[in-house]
Every structure is written in C-alpha cells, then in structure tokens.
Short mmCIF file of C-alpha atoms and ligand atoms in Angstrom, two decimals:
data_model
loop_
_atom_site.label_atom_id
_atom_site.label_comp_id
_atom_site.label_asym_id
_atom_site.label_seq_id
_atom_site.Cartn_x
_atom_site.Cartn_y
_atom_site.Cartn_z
CA MET A 1 23.04 16.88 -81.87
CA TYR A 2 19.62 15.72 -80.74
CA PHE A 3 19.51 17.89 -77.66
CA LEU A 4 17.19 20.58 -78.96
CA PHE A 5 15.20 18.08 -80.93
CA LEU A 6 14.09 16.50 -77.70
CA LEU A 7 13.03 19.81 -76.24
CA ILE A 8 10.72 20.73 -79.09
CA SER A 9 7.34 19.11 -79.08
CA VAL A 10 4.31 19.60 -81.20
CA ALA A 11 1.54 21.77 -79.83
CA PHE A 12 -1.03 19.20 -79.20
CA CYS A 13 -4.61 18.53 -78.88
CA LYS A 14 -5.55 16.19 -76.09
CA ILE A 15 -8.38 13.84 -76.91
CA LEU A 16 -10.07 12.67 -73.74
CA VAL A 17 -12.94 10.22 -73.65
CA TYR A 18 -15.93 11.59 -71.76
CA ALA A 19 -18.43 8.82 -72.29
CA PRO A 20 -19.24 5.95 -72.21
CA ALA A 21 -17.43 4.95 -69.02
CA GLU A 22 -16.52 1.57 -70.44
CA LEU A 23 -14.67 3.16 -73.37
CA LYS A 24 -12.95 5.54 -71.01
CA GLU A 25 -11.73 2.55 -69.05
CA ALA A 26 -10.58 0.76 -72.22
CA VAL A 27 -8.52 3.80 -73.24
CA ARG A 28 -7.07 4.13 -69.78
CA ASN A 29 -5.97 0.51 -69.94
CA ARG A 30 -4.29 1.18 -73.25
CA TYR A 31 -2.44 4.39 -72.35
CA SER A 32 -2.58 4.61 -68.55
CA HIS A 33 -4.58 7.84 -68.94
CA SER A 34 -7.81 8.50 -70.79
CA GLY A 35 -6.32 10.37 -73.74
CA LEU A 36 -5.81 9.15 -77.29
CA LYS A 37 -2.65 9.81 -79.27
CA SER A 38 -3.20 12.25 -82.09
CA SER A 39 -1.69 14.67 -84.56
CA LEU A 40 -3.23 18.03 -85.28
CA ALA A 41 -3.39 19.18 -88.93
CA ASN A 42 -1.38 22.04 -90.27
CA PHE A 43 -4.51 23.74 -91.54
CA GLY A 44 -7.70 24.84 -89.89
CA ASN A 45 -8.00 27.16 -86.97
CA PRO A 46 -7.65 25.22 -83.72
CA PRO A 47 -9.23 27.03 -80.76
CA TYR A 48 -6.02 27.26 -78.77
CA GLY A 49 -6.53 27.74 -75.08
CA SER A 50 -9.96 26.13 -75.10
CA SER A 51 -11.76 22.84 -75.59
CA ILE A 52 -14.43 21.28 -77.74
CA VAL A 53 -16.70 18.79 -76.02
CA GLY A 54 -19.01 16.90 -78.28
CA ARG A 55 -20.56 13.71 -79.51
CA VAL A 56 -18.88 11.68 -82.20
CA PHE A 57 -20.65 10.81 -85.46
CA TYR A 58 -19.60 8.16 -87.93
CA ARG A 59 -21.31 6.85 -91.04
CA GLU A 60 -19.83 3.72 -92.56
CA ALA A 61 -21.24 4.47 -96.04
CA GLU A 62 -19.48 7.83 -96.16
CA LYS A 63 -16.45 6.98 -94.10
CA LEU A 64 -13.89 8.44 -96.51
CA ALA A 65 -15.68 11.80 -96.83
CA CYS A 66 -14.17 12.46 -100.24
CA ASP A 67 -17.54 13.59 -101.57
CA ALA A 68 -20.03 15.94 -99.96
CA ILE A 69 -21.55 14.29 -96.89
CA THR A 70 -25.27 13.85 -96.31
CA PRO A 71 -26.07 16.12 -93.34
CA PHE A 72 -26.66 14.55 -89.94
CA ASN A 73 -29.65 15.48 -87.81
CA TRP A 74 -27.55 16.84 -85.02
CA ASN A 75 -29.53 20.04 -84.81
CA ASP A 76 -32.48 18.01 -83.55
CA GLU A 77 -30.87 17.31 -80.25
CA GLU A 78 -30.15 20.33 -78.18
CA SER A 79 -27.43 18.64 -76.24
CA ILE A 80 -25.24 18.33 -79.30
CA ASN A 81 -23.70 21.69 -79.89
CA SER A 82 -20.26 20.53 -80.90
CA PRO A 83 -20.62 17.51 -83.15
CA ILE A 84 -17.35 15.78 -83.99
CA LEU A 85 -17.20 13.84 -87.25
CA LEU A 86 -15.18 10.65 -87.47
CA VAL A 87 -13.92 9.54 -90.88
CA GLU A 88 -11.16 7.38 -92.32
CA ARG A 89 -7.95 8.28 -94.07
CA GLY A 90 -7.52 7.54 -97.77
CA ASP A 91 -8.60 8.31 -101.33
CA CYS A 92 -8.42 12.11 -101.06
CA PRO A 93 -6.42 14.76 -99.20
CA PHE A 94 -7.16 15.54 -95.58
CA VAL A 95 -8.30 19.06 -96.45
CA VAL A 96 -11.04 17.72 -98.68
CA LYS A 97 -12.42 15.66 -95.80
CA ALA A 98 -12.18 18.66 -93.50
CA ARG A 99 -14.10 20.86 -95.91
CA HIS A 100 -16.89 18.29 -96.21
CA ALA A 101 -17.08 17.97 -92.43
CA GLN A 102 -17.20 21.72 -92.01
CA ASP A 103 -19.88 22.05 -94.68
CA ILE A 104 -22.30 19.90 -92.67
CA GLY A 105 -21.57 21.82 -89.49
CA ALA A 106 -19.11 19.57 -87.67
CA LYS A 107 -17.03 21.45 -85.10
CA ALA A 108 -14.04 19.14 -85.44
CA LEU A 109 -12.91 16.28 -87.64
CA ILE A 110 -11.13 13.16 -86.48
CA VAL A 111 -9.49 11.02 -89.15
CA ILE A 112 -8.64 7.39 -88.46
CA ASP A 113 -5.27 6.40 -89.87
CA ASN A 114 -5.24 3.57 -92.41
CA ARG A 115 -1.86 2.09 -91.53
CA GLU A 116 -0.02 1.00 -88.43
CA GLU A 117 2.06 3.96 -87.31
CA ASN A 118 2.27 6.49 -84.54
CA PRO A 119 -0.15 9.24 -85.62
CA GLU A 120 2.00 11.80 -83.81
CA ASN A 121 4.62 11.36 -86.55
CA VAL A 122 2.26 12.19 -89.39
CA ILE A 123 2.03 15.77 -90.57
CA MET A 124 -1.25 16.56 -92.24
CA ILE A 125 -0.56 19.46 -94.53
CA ASP A 126 -2.65 21.73 -96.64
CA SER A 127 -2.61 20.28 -100.13
CA GLY A 128 -3.44 23.68 -101.54
CA THR A 129 -7.14 24.09 -100.87
CA GLY A 130 -7.08 24.63 -97.12
CA GLY A 131 -8.22 28.27 -97.25
CA ASN A 132 -11.44 28.94 -95.36
CA ILE A 133 -11.24 25.80 -93.27
CA TYR A 134 -11.53 26.76 -89.65
CA ILE A 135 -12.46 23.51 -87.92
CA PRO A 136 -9.56 21.55 -86.43
CA THR A 137 -8.62 18.18 -87.95
CA LEU A 138 -6.93 15.43 -85.96
CA LEU A 139 -5.46 12.10 -86.92
CA ILE A 140 -5.72 9.12 -84.56
CA SER A 141 -4.27 5.63 -84.86
CA GLU A 142 -5.97 2.80 -86.67
CA SER A 143 -6.40 0.80 -83.47
CA ASP A 144 -7.85 3.73 -81.49
CA GLY A 145 -10.18 4.37 -84.40
CA ASN A 146 -11.34 0.77 -84.36
CA LEU A 147 -12.05 1.10 -80.67
CA LEU A 148 -14.23 4.15 -81.23
CA LYS A 149 -16.00 2.42 -84.10
CA LEU A 150 -16.68 -0.62 -81.91
CA TYR A 151 -18.69 1.57 -79.53
CA LEU A 152 -20.39 3.60 -82.23
CA GLU A 153 -21.21 0.89 -84.73
CA GLU A 154 -21.53 -2.38 -82.84
CA LYS A 155 -22.52 -1.28 -79.37
CA LYS A 156 -24.56 1.67 -80.72
CA GLU A 157 -23.49 3.87 -77.86
CA ALA A 158 -23.16 7.63 -77.73
CA VAL A 159 -19.47 8.46 -77.62
CA SER A 160 -18.42 11.87 -76.32
CA LEU A 161 -14.96 13.31 -76.45
CA MET A 162 -13.24 16.38 -75.16
CA LEU A 163 -10.65 17.91 -77.46
CA SER A 164 -8.49 20.42 -75.68
CA PHE A 165 -6.07 22.58 -77.60
CA GLU A 166 -3.21 23.44 -75.40
CA VAL A 167 -0.08 25.51 -75.49
CA PRO A 168 2.16 24.97 -72.49
CA TYR A 169 2.88 28.00 -70.37
CA ARG A 170 5.32 28.84 -67.67
CA ASP A 171 4.78 32.42 -66.56
CA GLY A 172 3.46 35.71 -67.86
CA HIS A 173 5.95 35.71 -70.71
CA ILE A 174 6.07 33.75 -73.94
CA ASN A 175 8.83 32.77 -76.34
CA TYR A 176 7.99 32.51 -79.98
CA ASP A 177 10.13 31.80 -83.00
CA ILE A 178 9.11 31.91 -86.62
CA TRP A 179 11.04 29.70 -89.05
CA MET A 180 10.77 31.06 -92.55
CA SER A 181 12.54 32.03 -95.73
CA SER A 182 12.26 35.47 -97.29
CA GLU A 183 10.89 34.30 -100.65
CA ASN A 184 8.01 32.41 -99.06
CA VAL A 185 4.83 34.16 -100.16
CA LYS A 186 2.72 32.56 -97.46
CA ILE A 187 4.89 34.09 -94.76
CA GLN A 188 5.06 37.44 -96.57
CA ASN A 189 1.27 37.65 -96.62
CA PHE A 190 1.05 36.53 -93.05
CA LEU A 191 3.55 39.16 -91.86
CA HIS A 192 1.66 41.92 -93.66
CA GLN A 193 -1.38 41.11 -91.47
CA PHE A 194 0.53 40.17 -88.36
CA TYR A 195 2.22 43.57 -88.04
CA ASN A 196 -0.52 44.75 -85.67
CA VAL A 197 0.29 41.93 -83.28
CA GLY A 198 4.02 41.46 -83.70
CA ALA A 199 4.94 45.12 -83.42
CA LYS A 200 2.73 45.62 -80.35
CA LEU A 201 4.04 42.81 -78.18
CA THR A 202 6.77 44.20 -75.98
CA LYS A 203 9.88 42.31 -74.95
CA LYS A 204 8.43 42.15 -71.44
CA GLN A 205 5.50 40.18 -72.81
CA ALA A 206 7.24 38.10 -75.44
CA THR A 207 10.66 37.12 -76.69
CA PHE A 208 10.57 36.78 -80.43
CA VAL A 209 13.19 35.45 -82.83
CA PRO A 210 12.80 35.16 -86.61
CA HIS A 211 14.78 32.27 -88.03
CA TYR A 212 15.70 31.39 -91.58
CA VAL A 213 15.69 28.01 -93.26
CA LEU A 214 18.76 27.34 -95.40
CA TRP A 215 19.85 24.47 -97.60
CA TYR A 216 23.29 23.39 -98.54
CA CYS A 217 24.59 22.10 -101.82
CA ASP A 218 25.61 18.48 -101.66
CA ASP A 219 27.88 18.68 -104.67
CA CYS A 220 29.62 21.79 -103.25
CA ALA A 221 30.17 19.93 -100.00
CA ASN A 222 32.00 17.21 -101.91
CA HIS A 223 34.32 19.91 -103.25
CA GLY A 224 34.98 21.40 -99.84
CA PHE A 225 32.73 24.44 -100.43
CA THR A 226 35.16 26.06 -102.81
CA SER A 227 32.92 26.50 -105.84
CA ASP A 228 30.59 29.28 -106.89
CA ASN A 229 26.97 28.19 -107.21
CA SER A 230 24.40 30.79 -108.30
CA ASN A 231 21.83 29.64 -105.75
CA CYS A 232 24.26 29.78 -102.85
CA VAL A 233 26.65 31.91 -100.88
CA SER A 234 29.77 30.79 -99.04
CA GLY A 235 30.83 28.27 -101.65
CA GLY A 236 27.58 26.33 -101.37
CA ARG A 237 27.29 26.22 -97.58
CA TYR A 238 24.03 28.20 -97.58
CA CYS A 239 21.58 27.96 -100.43
CA ALA A 240 17.96 28.41 -101.33
CA PRO A 241 16.00 26.91 -104.21
CA ASP A 242 15.71 29.23 -107.20
CA PRO A 243 12.53 31.19 -106.43
CA ASP A 244 11.44 32.00 -109.97
CA GLY A 245 12.84 29.36 -112.32
CA ASN A 246 14.05 31.21 -115.39
CA GLY A 247 13.28 34.57 -113.82
CA PRO A 248 15.96 37.02 -112.76
CA ARG A 249 16.12 36.07 -109.08
CA THR A 250 18.38 33.33 -107.79
CA GLY A 251 18.63 31.32 -104.63
CA ARG A 252 21.57 33.53 -103.70
CA ASP A 253 19.30 36.59 -103.71
CA VAL A 254 17.03 34.74 -101.29
CA VAL A 255 19.90 33.85 -98.95
CA ILE A 256 21.23 37.43 -99.05
CA GLU A 257 17.77 38.77 -98.24
CA ASN A 258 17.51 36.30 -95.35
CA LEU A 259 20.80 37.66 -94.08
CA ARG A 260 19.53 41.24 -94.43
CA GLN A 261 16.47 40.39 -92.37
CA ILE A 262 18.64 38.79 -89.69
CA CYS A 263 20.65 42.02 -89.55
CA ILE A 264 17.47 44.10 -89.31
CA TYR A 265 16.36 41.94 -86.41
CA LYS A 266 19.73 42.54 -84.75
CA GLN A 267 19.00 46.28 -84.80
CA THR A 268 16.17 45.73 -82.31
CA GLU A 269 18.66 44.58 -79.67
CA ASN A 270 18.26 47.62 -77.44
CA ASP A 271 14.63 48.35 -78.25
CA GLN A 272 11.56 47.73 -76.08
CA ASP A 273 9.97 45.62 -78.80
CA TYR A 274 10.57 44.14 -82.25
CA SER A 275 8.57 46.72 -84.20
CA LEU A 276 11.51 47.67 -86.41
CA TRP A 277 11.74 44.19 -87.89
CA PHE A 278 7.97 43.91 -88.22
CA LYS A 279 7.85 47.31 -89.93
CA TYR A 280 10.28 46.15 -92.59
CA MET A 281 8.42 42.88 -93.02
CA LYS A 282 5.12 44.71 -93.33
CA SER A 283 6.22 46.29 -96.58
CA TYR A 284 8.55 43.53 -97.77
CA ASN A 285 7.28 41.58 -100.76
CA THR A 286 8.84 39.82 -103.72
CA THR A 287 6.22 40.82 -106.25
CA CYS A 288 8.02 43.97 -107.27
CA GLU A 289 9.96 44.32 -110.53
CA ASP A 290 13.22 45.81 -109.41
CA MET A 291 14.03 44.08 -106.14
CA GLU A 292 17.10 46.20 -105.45
CA ALA A 293 15.17 49.47 -105.69
CA CYS A 294 12.28 48.01 -103.72
CA THR A 295 14.53 46.76 -100.94
CA GLU A 296 15.90 50.26 -100.55
CA LYS A 297 12.33 51.50 -100.31
CA PHE A 298 11.37 48.88 -97.73
CA LEU A 299 14.31 49.93 -95.56
CA LYS A 300 13.48 53.60 -95.96
CA ASP A 301 9.79 53.07 -95.19
CA ALA A 302 10.74 51.30 -91.98
CA GLY A 303 13.16 54.09 -91.05
CA ILE A 304 16.16 51.79 -91.08
CA ASP A 305 19.68 53.05 -91.74
CA HIS A 306 20.79 50.95 -94.72
CA LYS A 307 24.48 51.59 -93.93
CA LYS A 308 24.16 49.84 -90.58
CA ILE A 309 22.50 46.87 -92.22
CA LYS A 310 25.14 46.66 -94.92
CA LYS A 311 27.89 46.75 -92.31
CA CYS A 312 26.24 43.99 -90.32
CA MET A 313 25.93 41.88 -93.47
CA ASP A 314 29.50 42.51 -94.58
CA ASP A 315 30.95 41.87 -91.14
CA SER A 316 29.23 38.52 -90.88
CA PHE A 317 31.37 37.10 -93.72
CA ILE A 318 34.74 35.88 -92.56
CA GLY A 319 37.58 36.21 -95.03
CA ASN A 320 37.87 38.44 -98.08
CA LYS A 321 36.18 36.69 -100.99
CA ARG A 322 32.75 37.65 -99.70
CA PRO A 323 30.02 36.59 -100.23
CA ILE A 324 30.80 34.05 -102.94
CA LEU A 325 33.11 31.78 -101.01
CA ASP A 326 33.57 32.99 -97.44
CA ASP A 327 31.75 31.38 -94.59
CA ASN A 328 29.23 33.51 -92.75
CA THR A 329 28.77 33.48 -88.99
CA LEU A 330 25.11 34.52 -88.88
CA LEU A 331 24.02 32.05 -91.56
CA ARG A 332 26.06 29.30 -89.96
CA ASP A 333 24.18 29.82 -86.68
CA GLU A 334 20.84 29.60 -88.45
CA PHE A 335 21.84 26.52 -90.39
CA ASN A 336 23.04 24.71 -87.29
CA THR A 337 20.01 25.65 -85.21
CA TRP A 338 17.63 24.40 -87.87
CA GLY A 339 19.56 21.17 -88.14
CA LYS A 340 19.31 20.57 -84.40
CA LEU A 341 15.64 21.45 -84.28
CA GLY A 342 14.56 18.45 -86.35
CA LEU A 343 11.53 20.17 -87.81
CA SER A 344 10.28 18.76 -91.08
CA PHE A 345 8.37 21.72 -92.49
CA TYR A 346 8.34 25.48 -92.75
CA PRO A 347 7.11 28.12 -92.25
CA ALA A 348 6.87 27.03 -88.65
CA LEU A 349 5.94 28.79 -85.46
CA ILE A 350 7.28 27.62 -82.14
CA VAL A 351 5.54 28.94 -79.04
CA ASN A 352 7.06 28.10 -75.66
CA ASN A 353 9.04 25.29 -77.29
CA PHE A 354 5.95 23.79 -78.91
CA THR A 355 5.38 23.67 -82.65
CA TYR A 356 2.19 25.37 -83.75
CA ARG A 357 -0.27 23.50 -85.93
CA GLY A 358 -2.91 25.40 -87.81
CA ASP A 359 -3.41 28.16 -90.34
CA TRP A 360 -0.96 30.96 -91.03
CA GLU A 361 -3.57 33.48 -90.29
CA SER A 362 -3.03 36.37 -87.93
CA SER A 363 -6.02 35.78 -85.66
CA ALA A 364 -5.33 32.03 -85.42
CA ILE A 365 -1.73 32.64 -84.46
CA LEU A 366 -2.64 35.35 -81.99
CA LYS A 367 -4.88 32.81 -80.29
CA ALA A 368 -2.00 30.35 -80.01
CA LEU A 369 0.31 33.04 -78.63
CA CYS A 370 -2.28 34.17 -76.10
CA ALA A 371 -2.82 30.56 -74.98
CA GLY A 372 0.89 30.57 -74.17
CA TYR A 373 0.17 32.87 -71.19
CA GLY A 374 -2.03 30.20 -69.65
CA ALA A 375 -3.38 31.29 -66.29
CA TYR A 376 -1.21 34.41 -66.19
CA GLN A 377 -2.10 37.94 -67.21
CA GLU A 378 -2.20 38.09 -70.99
CA PRO A 379 -1.49 41.21 -73.07
CA ASP A 380 -4.47 43.46 -73.80
CA LEU A 381 -4.43 42.58 -77.45
CA CYS A 382 -5.45 39.04 -76.56
CA SER A 383 -8.88 40.15 -75.38
CA GLN A 384 -9.72 42.16 -78.48
CA ASP A 385 -12.20 40.53 -80.83
CA GLN A 386 -10.36 38.36 -83.31
CA SER A 387 -12.88 35.72 -84.28
CA PRO A 388 -11.43 33.65 -87.11
CA GLU A 389 -14.77 32.67 -88.61
CA LYS A 390 -15.16 36.24 -89.75
CA ALA A 391 -11.92 36.18 -91.62
CA GLU A 392 -12.70 36.09 -95.28
CA SER A 393 -10.48 35.00 -98.02
CA SER A 394 -11.10 35.99 -101.58
CA ASN A 395 -10.77 33.88 -104.67
CA SER A 396 -7.47 35.50 -105.41
CA THR A 397 -6.20 34.30 -102.04
CA ILE A 398 -7.16 30.77 -102.99
CA ILE A 399 -5.36 30.98 -106.31
CA PHE A 400 -2.44 32.47 -104.49
CA ILE A 401 -2.41 29.59 -102.02
CA LEU A 402 -2.50 27.16 -104.92
CA ILE A 403 0.56 28.74 -106.47
CA LEU A 404 2.55 28.94 -103.31
CA SER A 405 1.71 25.41 -102.33
CA PHE A 406 3.77 24.21 -105.29
CA ALA A 407 6.71 25.95 -103.73
CA LEU A 408 5.81 24.49 -100.36
CA ILE A 409 5.46 20.97 -101.69
CA GLY A 410 9.00 21.17 -102.99
CA ALA A 411 10.27 22.52 -99.70
CA ILE A 412 8.46 19.91 -97.69
CA ALA A 413 9.83 17.17 -99.90
CA VAL A 414 13.32 18.41 -99.23
CA PHE A 415 12.79 18.56 -95.50
CA TYR A 416 11.06 15.26 -95.33
CA ARG A 417 14.05 13.72 -97.02
CA MET A 418 16.34 15.50 -94.62
CA TRP A 419 14.32 14.22 -91.71
CA MET A 420 14.31 10.65 -93.03
CA ASN A 421 18.02 10.80 -93.54
CA ARG A 422 18.49 12.03 -90.03
CA GLU A 423 16.62 9.00 -88.84
CA MET A 424 18.70 6.64 -90.90
CA LYS A 425 22.12 8.14 -90.66
CA GLU A 426 23.60 10.29 -88.01
CA GLU A 427 24.14 13.00 -90.51
CA MET A 428 22.17 15.70 -92.15
CA ARG A 429 22.14 15.71 -95.89
CA VAL A 430 20.11 18.24 -97.75
CA GLN A 431 19.57 18.09 -101.43
CA VAL A 432 18.54 21.12 -103.35
CA ASN A 433 16.91 18.98 -105.98
CA SER A 434 14.41 16.56 -104.70
CA THR A 435 11.36 14.94 -106.13
CA VAL A 436 7.87 15.59 -104.98
CA ASN A 437 7.28 11.92 -104.27
CA GLN A 438 8.30 12.00 -100.65
CA TYR A 439 5.78 14.68 -99.96
CA PHE A 440 2.99 12.32 -100.78
CA ALA A 441 4.34 9.79 -98.37
CA MET A 442 3.59 12.22 -95.56
CA SER A 443 0.29 13.53 -96.65
CA ASP A 444 -2.40 11.67 -98.41
CA SER A 445 -3.02 11.41 -102.09
CA PRO A 446 -4.39 9.14 -104.74
CA ARG A 447 -0.90 7.70 -105.10
CA ASN A 448 -1.24 6.21 -101.67
CA ARG A 449 -4.66 4.88 -102.21
CA ARG A 450 -5.43 1.95 -100.04
CA SER A 451 -8.94 0.73 -100.16
C1 LIG B 501 5.46 45.43 -102.96
O1 LIG B 501 6.33 46.52 -102.67
C2 LIG B 501 6.32 47.57 -103.65
C3 LIG B 501 7.36 48.59 -103.22
O2 LIG B 501 7.09 49.11 -101.96
C4 LIG B 501 4.93 48.16 -103.76
O3 LIG B 501 4.93 49.15 -104.75
C5 LIG B 501 3.95 47.06 -104.09
O4 LIG B 501 2.63 47.58 -104.08
C6 LIG B 501 4.03 45.92 -103.07
N1 LIG B 501 3.18 44.84 -103.50
C7 LIG B 501 2.39 44.15 -102.65
C8 LIG B 501 1.61 43.05 -103.24
O5 LIG B 501 2.33 44.42 -101.46
C1 LIG B 502 12.39 26.14 -73.83
O1 LIG B 502 13.63 25.47 -73.91
C2 LIG B 502 14.73 26.16 -73.36
C3 LIG B 502 15.96 25.35 -73.58
O2 LIG B 502 16.23 25.23 -74.93
C4 LIG B 502 14.49 26.41 -71.88
O3 LIG B 502 15.56 27.16 -71.35
C5 LIG B 502 13.20 27.16 -71.69
O4 LIG B 502 12.92 27.28 -70.33
C6 LIG B 502 12.04 26.44 -72.38
N1 LIG B 502 10.85 27.28 -72.34
C7 LIG B 502 9.66 26.85 -71.90
C8 LIG B 502 8.56 27.84 -71.90
O5 LIG B 502 9.47 25.72 -71.52
#
C-alpha cells in the first residue's frame, strides 16, 4: 500500500549555509550536513535548475510581514544582489508575506514556523491571491529559525545562504505526470497555455501521463456500491464534487469527462508524442453553455474520432448496467494509483518522481521539466526565452483565481482529511462532503493565530 508513497518525494529546495563558518558548523552538527530542512510553497516561481545565493535580512519589528515592509537598504551594497528576507509564520497567509517581500525587492522569502513540527510536512498553498508572485517562499523549522536569528540579531553577523532548486535527473529523458480533474479551471487554463510545450515534447524526450483524481461515496460504500448517486458512476465507486452547485452539471459529468480524457490519452499509444491529448485539452473548457455540443466540437477540433473514444469508454465498464452501477477498469486504476501516491493536493505535477512546488504557469513548469534533464542534453524548447517575470496576469485572472480557489479549498480539505485518515488508520476514507476547517490547519489563517 505504501510502496509508491515512499518513492514519491517533494521537489525540494536545499538551503545551505554559506557564512558565517560557525553557523555552518552548528547546522552540520544538527543535521550531519550543512542544509536546513524546508518546504517550498505551492506558489511563486522557483528557479528550478539554479540557485540563489544571498544575504539574509530580518527585522524584529516587522517579523510577521503582514503589512507592507519598510524597504531595506540592500541596494547600497553591491555585493548583495539576491537578498533573502526572513520572517515568521502567523497572523496572515503565506502569500501575503511573499507579496510584501517581493515588493521590497527580496529574491526569496524564508518563513520560520511557529510550532514544533517537521516543516517538510507543511504545504504552503495559495490562499487565492498568489497571482504575480514569482519569488520562491520556503518554510523552515522553528528551531532552525531561532538559530538563524541568533546570528542575525544577537551576534550581528552577516548570514549568507544558498538556496538551490533541484529536480532529480537520471538520463536524457524525463517522466512527468499531471494529477488533475477535468472541471478544475486552474488546470484548464494552464493546459491552454501549455499546449506549446506539451505537444512538442516527443516520447523520446519525455514520458507523460495525465491522471485523474476521483472520490468515492462513503455512504454508497456502506451499501456495497449498489445505489445510484448523481455525482458518481459505478454505484458510488468513483465520484466528483458537484462542479456548479444548483447548475446543470453533476459530479457524474465530471467523472465521465475524466474517463473521456483518459480514453483520448490512450489514442496516443502508437504516436511519437502526446499532441493529440494536448490538442483536445487546448480547446477543452467548462465555460460553455451546452457541454455535450461543445465536447463534440472539442473532439472534432482535435481531429479525434469520437466513435473510438466512445468505444473505449463503453468497453471500460464491466457488466451491463453501465455506467450507473458497473465498475470501470480505467477509473479503478486511477483511483488506486492516487490512493497509493499519498499526495494531499491537486492539481499536482510529478517530475521524475518528485512533486513540483510552484505556480501552475507554463513557463514555470517548463523550467521544472527542463531541470529534470540535469546535465544531459535538454530539448531545444528549454533554451527558448521563457522568463517568468514577464508573464503578466490581468485583473480578470486574479478574480478567476479567487473563484477557483474556493473550489480548491474544498478539494484540499477533502484530501487533507484523506491524508490524515491514512496516517491514523490503515485505510483510505474519502468523504465527498467535508468542511473547510481542515484546510486552515495546513495553511495559515487568522483562525490559527498564535501571537
Ligand atoms: C470554450 O469552448 C467553446 C467551444 O469551443 C468556445 O466557443 C469558447 O470560446 C471557449 N471558451 C473559453 C473561455 O476558452
Ligand atoms: C520513478 O519510480 C519508478 C518506480 O515507481 C522507477 O522505476 C523509476 O526509475 C523512477 N524514476 C526516476 C527518474 O527516478
């Protein structure tokens, strides 16, 4: 059960102490190497494949960074080209702190945790205002933070760190998986932009698999998956939250669309690349009025034979009550793989068995994929100019992000619960209805205020 879970790690940022030597030694004594434990935020645009070396700045009076920060004079000293701001967790979301750090020109933000825990287990998510943040944000433990503060505040020394953003590599080929669900607007928008990358990578360069996150209905499980639930197929084995409340679409529509996309992916089996799937996803969106008519159009635009897709979908149901009650082989595989993976959020990108942290922005993700080639020859598209700072996002994008984050918060709450349950019991229990409270336990919010 936990086999795959152990193989998946989080793409990490290594924090190495550069100076002073005494601090370096203190960290080495603590961890047997000179790196601090950290967790990289799920927003921002980490410079994968490269490092940031810089001096650390901390100001006790503005340690929470919940309000705009008074600028530092780091431009005065030529040697400081990558200032790193150190702040403390609490009182406001991580993204707010990151924005304030970015506004005064910091190149990275390090947040000190405010409770005893392994920072690697904390997922800092975008609370809805993470658009336009490109600096990376990292969380370190309370005790490591106190150590840094000791040198900065009491000993008044200059502390320098090296943050390196790594993706492990093996050879001149990468594996990447995207975990998603078809109704997720964030992933829809991302795939519209990402077409130019995804469709161009050949199978020689990259193995790609799209995966779909599915829920199950607890109540249906108690009845042996024999009942019809409008948000599910297969008697409640595979479900999705209702995407539009009182609107016409149901969770079942979402699951069926997920299945369609799996079948489209299967059509690329003998191709040189995955462009067929990416072509469909480029036009796929859930903002259209008549989804059935639109789906037909999406298939036609991508040049996909809808009969083949329908056959694949039909054949994947076993039995003859399809799709209301019969089990489904393709969905079952997805469900089981997700369960073994032990991930607590989606959409998620896994590159060379490492979970990506950062924005769902095409250029940021391309950077992470390219870093996955390491020292080997990378595809040409990696060397084309893709600087993320130039990426602009309009007000409508921000509003959009706000809306979709409500959906995400719900999803994260569900998965956090699932993850907690996995820890406590040796069983996976997913509830379609879950409160938002658990979400706040992972991130930071006024509810968790500790000051
Ligand atoms: C969604 O798809 C429909 C049908 O192809 C299209 O008319 C519409 O412009 C698309 N909307 C967005 C936001 O891409
Ligand atoms: C990822 O894990 C699989 C086993 O699940 C293994 O076969 C593969 O070599 C790993 N890939 C990398 C790049 O480490």
